[in-house]
PDB file of C-alpha atoms in Angstrom:
ATOM      1  CA  MET A 254     -12.558 -31.767  56.620  1.00 80.00           C
ATOM      2  CA  ASN A 255     -12.997 -28.950  54.144  1.00 91.00           C
ATOM      3  CA  VAL A 256     -15.470 -28.010  51.454  1.00 95.00           C
ATOM      4  CA  GLU A 257     -14.721 -25.896  48.398  1.00 96.00           C
ATOM      5  CA  ALA A 258     -17.066 -24.173  45.964  1.00 97.00           C
ATOM      6  CA  SER A 259     -16.764 -21.562  43.252  1.00 96.00           C
ATOM      7  CA  ALA A 260     -19.064 -19.080  41.557  1.00 95.00           C
ATOM      8  CA  PRO A 261     -18.664 -17.030  38.384  1.00 94.00           C
ATOM      9  CA  SER A 262     -18.099 -13.318  38.356  1.00 91.00           C
ATOM     10  CA  ASN A 263     -20.104 -10.887  36.291  1.00 88.00           C
ATOM     11  CA  ILE A 264     -19.786  -7.442  34.824  1.00 85.00           C
ATOM     12  CA  ALA A 265     -22.523  -4.844  34.704  1.00 82.00           C
ATOM     13  CA  LEU A 266     -23.342  -3.742  31.168  1.00 84.00           C
ATOM     14  CA  ILE A 267     -26.131  -1.444  32.371  1.00 82.00           C
ATOM     15  CA  LYS A 268     -25.887  -0.587  36.044  1.00 75.00           C
ATOM     16  CA  TYR A 269     -28.742   0.714  38.151  1.00 72.00           C
ATOM     17  CA  MET A 270     -28.214   4.276  39.312  1.00 74.00           C
ATOM     18  CA  GLY A 271     -29.919   5.017  42.589  1.00 79.00           C
ATOM     19  CA  LYS A 272     -33.216   3.986  44.112  1.00 83.00           C
ATOM     20  CA  ILE A 273     -36.812   5.102  43.638  1.00 83.00           C
ATOM     21  CA  ASP A 274     -37.558   4.274  47.248  1.00 79.00           C
ATOM     22  CA  ALA A 275     -34.882   3.325  49.781  1.00 78.00           C
ATOM     23  CA  THR A 276     -37.412   1.556  52.022  1.00 84.00           C
ATOM     24  CA  SER A 277     -38.512  -0.898  49.346  1.00 81.00           C
ATOM     25  CA  ASN A 278     -35.030  -0.976  47.763  1.00 78.00           C
ATOM     26  CA  LEU A 279     -36.443  -0.427  44.249  1.00 81.00           C
ATOM     27  CA  PRO A 280     -33.872   0.755  41.680  1.00 80.00           C
ATOM     28  CA  THR A 281     -34.522   3.773  39.454  1.00 81.00           C
ATOM     29  CA  ASN A 282     -33.705   1.743  36.343  1.00 79.00           C
ATOM     30  CA  SER A 283     -33.185  -1.854  35.285  1.00 82.00           C
ATOM     31  CA  SER A 284     -29.723  -3.340  35.148  1.00 81.00           C
ATOM     32  CA  LEU A 285     -28.131  -5.882  32.858  1.00 86.00           C
ATOM     33  CA  SER A 286     -25.045  -7.941  33.580  1.00 84.00           C
ATOM     34  CA  LEU A 287     -23.044 -10.616  31.807  1.00 88.00           C
ATOM     35  CA  THR A 288     -21.934 -13.740  33.671  1.00 89.00           C
ATOM     36  CA  LEU A 289     -18.282 -14.561  33.035  1.00 91.00           C
ATOM     37  CA  GLU A 290     -18.248 -18.328  33.555  1.00 93.00           C
ATOM     38  CA  ASN A 291     -14.445 -18.733  33.333  1.00 94.00           C
ATOM     39  CA  LEU A 292     -13.666 -15.926  35.796  1.00 93.00           C
ATOM     40  CA  ARG A 293     -14.461 -17.419  39.185  1.00 94.00           C
ATOM     41  CA  THR A 294     -14.108 -16.898  42.910  1.00 93.00           C
ATOM     42  CA  PHE A 295     -13.186 -19.951  44.965  1.00 95.00           C
ATOM     43  CA  VAL A 296     -14.133 -20.336  48.625  1.00 96.00           C
ATOM     44  CA  ARG A 297     -12.929 -23.123  50.882  1.00 97.00           C
ATOM     45  CA  ILE A 298     -14.240 -23.662  54.405  1.00 97.00           C
ATOM     46  CA  THR A 299     -12.387 -25.872  56.849  1.00 98.00           C
ATOM     47  CA  ARG A 300     -13.783 -26.899  60.208  1.00 97.00           C
ATOM     48  CA  ARG A 301     -11.347 -25.857  62.920  1.00 97.00           C
ATOM     49  CA  ASP A 302     -11.956 -26.942  66.497  1.00 95.00           C
ATOM     50  CA  ASP A 303      -9.001 -24.805  67.633  1.00 96.00           C
ATOM     51  CA  LEU A 304     -10.705 -21.525  66.601  1.00 96.00           C
ATOM     52  CA  LYS A 305     -12.906 -19.555  68.992  1.00 96.00           C
ATOM     53  CA  ASN A 306     -14.520 -17.706  66.057  1.00 96.00           C
ATOM     54  CA  ASP A 307     -14.694 -18.059  62.308  1.00 97.00           C
ATOM     55  CA  GLN A 308     -11.710 -16.528  60.542  1.00 97.00           C
ATOM     56  CA  TRP A 309     -11.004 -15.445  56.975  1.00 97.00           C
ATOM     57  CA  SER A 310      -7.739 -15.903  55.113  1.00 96.00           C
ATOM     58  CA  PRO A 311      -6.677 -15.655  51.464  1.00 95.00           C
ATOM     59  CA  LEU A 312      -6.862 -18.971  49.629  1.00 95.00           C
ATOM     60  CA  ILE A 313      -3.353 -19.696  48.374  1.00 94.00           C
ATOM     61  CA  ARG A 314      -3.205 -22.003  45.376  1.00 93.00           C
ATOM     62  CA  GLU A 315      -1.524 -21.969  41.969  1.00 93.00           C
ATOM     63  CA  GLY A 316      -3.623 -20.180  39.369  1.00 91.00           C
ATOM     64  CA  LEU A 317      -5.475 -18.041  41.912  1.00 93.00           C
ATOM     65  CA  THR A 318      -4.957 -14.343  42.559  1.00 87.00           C
ATOM     66  CA  HIS A 319      -4.186 -13.336  46.132  1.00 82.00           C
ATOM     67  CA  ILE A 320      -7.010 -11.291  47.688  1.00 82.00           C
ATOM     68  CA  GLU A 321      -6.447  -8.643  50.352  1.00 85.00           C
ATOM     69  CA  LEU A 322      -9.582  -7.609  52.195  1.00 87.00           C
ATOM     70  CA  SER A 323     -10.048  -4.689  54.552  1.00 89.00           C
ATOM     71  CA  GLU A 324     -11.125  -5.518  58.086  1.00 94.00           C
ATOM     72  CA  LYS A 325     -14.572  -4.134  57.231  1.00 94.00           C
ATOM     73  CA  SER A 326     -14.850  -6.460  54.212  1.00 91.00           C
ATOM     74  CA  ILE A 327     -13.689  -9.456  56.246  1.00 94.00           C
ATOM     75  CA  GLN A 328     -16.302  -8.743  58.915  1.00 95.00           C
ATOM     76  CA  ARG A 329     -19.044  -8.330  56.281  1.00 94.00           C
ATOM     77  CA  PHE A 330     -18.101 -11.660  54.683  1.00 94.00           C
ATOM     78  CA  LEU A 331     -17.945 -13.473  58.024  1.00 96.00           C
ATOM     79  CA  LYS A 332     -21.239 -11.900  59.112  1.00 96.00           C
ATOM     80  CA  HIS A 333     -22.883 -13.440  56.054  1.00 96.00           C
ATOM     81  CA  PHE A 334     -21.235 -16.762  56.878  1.00 97.00           C
ATOM     82  CA  GLN A 335     -22.635 -16.490  60.422  1.00 97.00           C
ATOM     83  CA  PHE A 336     -26.090 -15.927  58.935  1.00 97.00           C
ATOM     84  CA  LEU A 337     -25.750 -19.063  56.787  1.00 96.00           C
ATOM     85  CA  LYS A 338     -24.512 -21.088  59.747  1.00 97.00           C
ATOM     86  CA  SER A 339     -27.448 -19.952  61.877  1.00 97.00           C
ATOM     87  CA  GLU A 340     -29.914 -20.859  59.113  1.00 97.00           C
ATOM     88  CA  TRP A 341     -28.457 -24.374  58.965  1.00 96.00           C
ATOM     89  CA  LYS A 342     -27.922 -24.573  62.743  1.00 97.00           C
ATOM     90  CA  ILE A 343     -24.163 -25.051  62.437  1.00 96.00           C
ATOM     91  CA  THR A 344     -22.252 -24.196  65.598  1.00 96.00           C
ATOM     92  CA  GLN A 345     -18.666 -25.194  64.770  1.00 96.00           C
ATOM     93  CA  ASN A 346     -16.004 -22.660  63.821  1.00 97.00           C
ATOM     94  CA  PHE A 347     -14.352 -22.519  60.423  1.00 98.00           C
ATOM     95  CA  LEU A 348     -11.445 -21.067  58.540  1.00 98.00           C
ATOM     96  CA  VAL A 349     -12.928 -19.424  55.446  1.00 97.00           C
ATOM     97  CA  GLU A 350     -10.481 -18.912  52.572  1.00 96.00           C
ATOM     98  CA  SER A 351     -11.180 -17.223  49.255  1.00 95.00           C
ATOM     99  CA  ALA A 352      -9.427 -16.178  46.062  1.00 94.00           C
ATOM    100  CA  ASN A 353     -10.187 -15.321  42.443  1.00 92.00           C
ATOM    101  CA  ASN A 354      -8.697 -16.640  39.240  1.00 92.00           C
ATOM    102  CA  PHE A 355      -8.787 -13.026  37.982  1.00 87.00           C
ATOM    103  CA  PRO A 356      -7.489  -9.763  39.468  1.00 82.00           C
ATOM    104  CA  SER A 357      -9.706  -8.153  42.096  1.00 75.00           C
ATOM    105  CA  ASP A 358     -10.578  -4.450  41.811  1.00 71.00           C
ATOM    106  CA  CYS A 359     -10.717  -4.660  38.010  1.00 69.00           C
ATOM    107  CA  GLY A 360     -14.414  -3.812  37.595  1.00 68.00           C
ATOM    108  CA  LEU A 361     -15.743  -7.344  37.879  1.00 73.00           C
ATOM    109  CA  ALA A 362     -18.133  -8.356  40.642  1.00 69.00           C
ATOM    110  CA  SER A 363     -15.731 -10.373  42.771  1.00 77.00           C
ATOM    111  CA  SER A 364     -17.568  -9.656  46.021  1.00 82.00           C
ATOM    112  CA  ALA A 365     -20.813 -10.931  44.481  1.00 85.00           C
ATOM    113  CA  SER A 366     -19.120 -14.120  43.305  1.00 89.00           C
ATOM    114  CA  SER A 367     -17.482 -14.521  46.741  1.00 90.00           C
ATOM    115  CA  PHE A 368     -20.838 -14.355  48.500  1.00 91.00           C
ATOM    116  CA  ALA A 369     -22.353 -16.700  45.919  1.00 93.00           C
ATOM    117  CA  ALA A 370     -19.578 -19.256  46.387  1.00 94.00           C
ATOM    118  CA  LEU A 371     -19.923 -19.032  50.159  1.00 93.00           C
TER     119      LEU A 371
END
């Protein structure tokens, strides 16, 4: 069984630059972004009883752009998935696949849309 979801990307029109106070995580200025409804990240999770841990892999499908993540990015994504699983008391292991329908590293918030889709 698998489940798939998608979330739109966005682009910052006015980006916050620094923080007033790192402890409270308050930005020095407001930000403004535009949601790009047609530019989406797709995430599919598939329960896999043969896995000892959750794993990430690129989602391969026509019309989607192949994503390559660093090991650090993979671990950050899976750590968030672990958090979600713990909140919902899910103990099974999953293959987590993701891809965009737009190029990554082009200035759009693909990591934000990936986390939102997850």
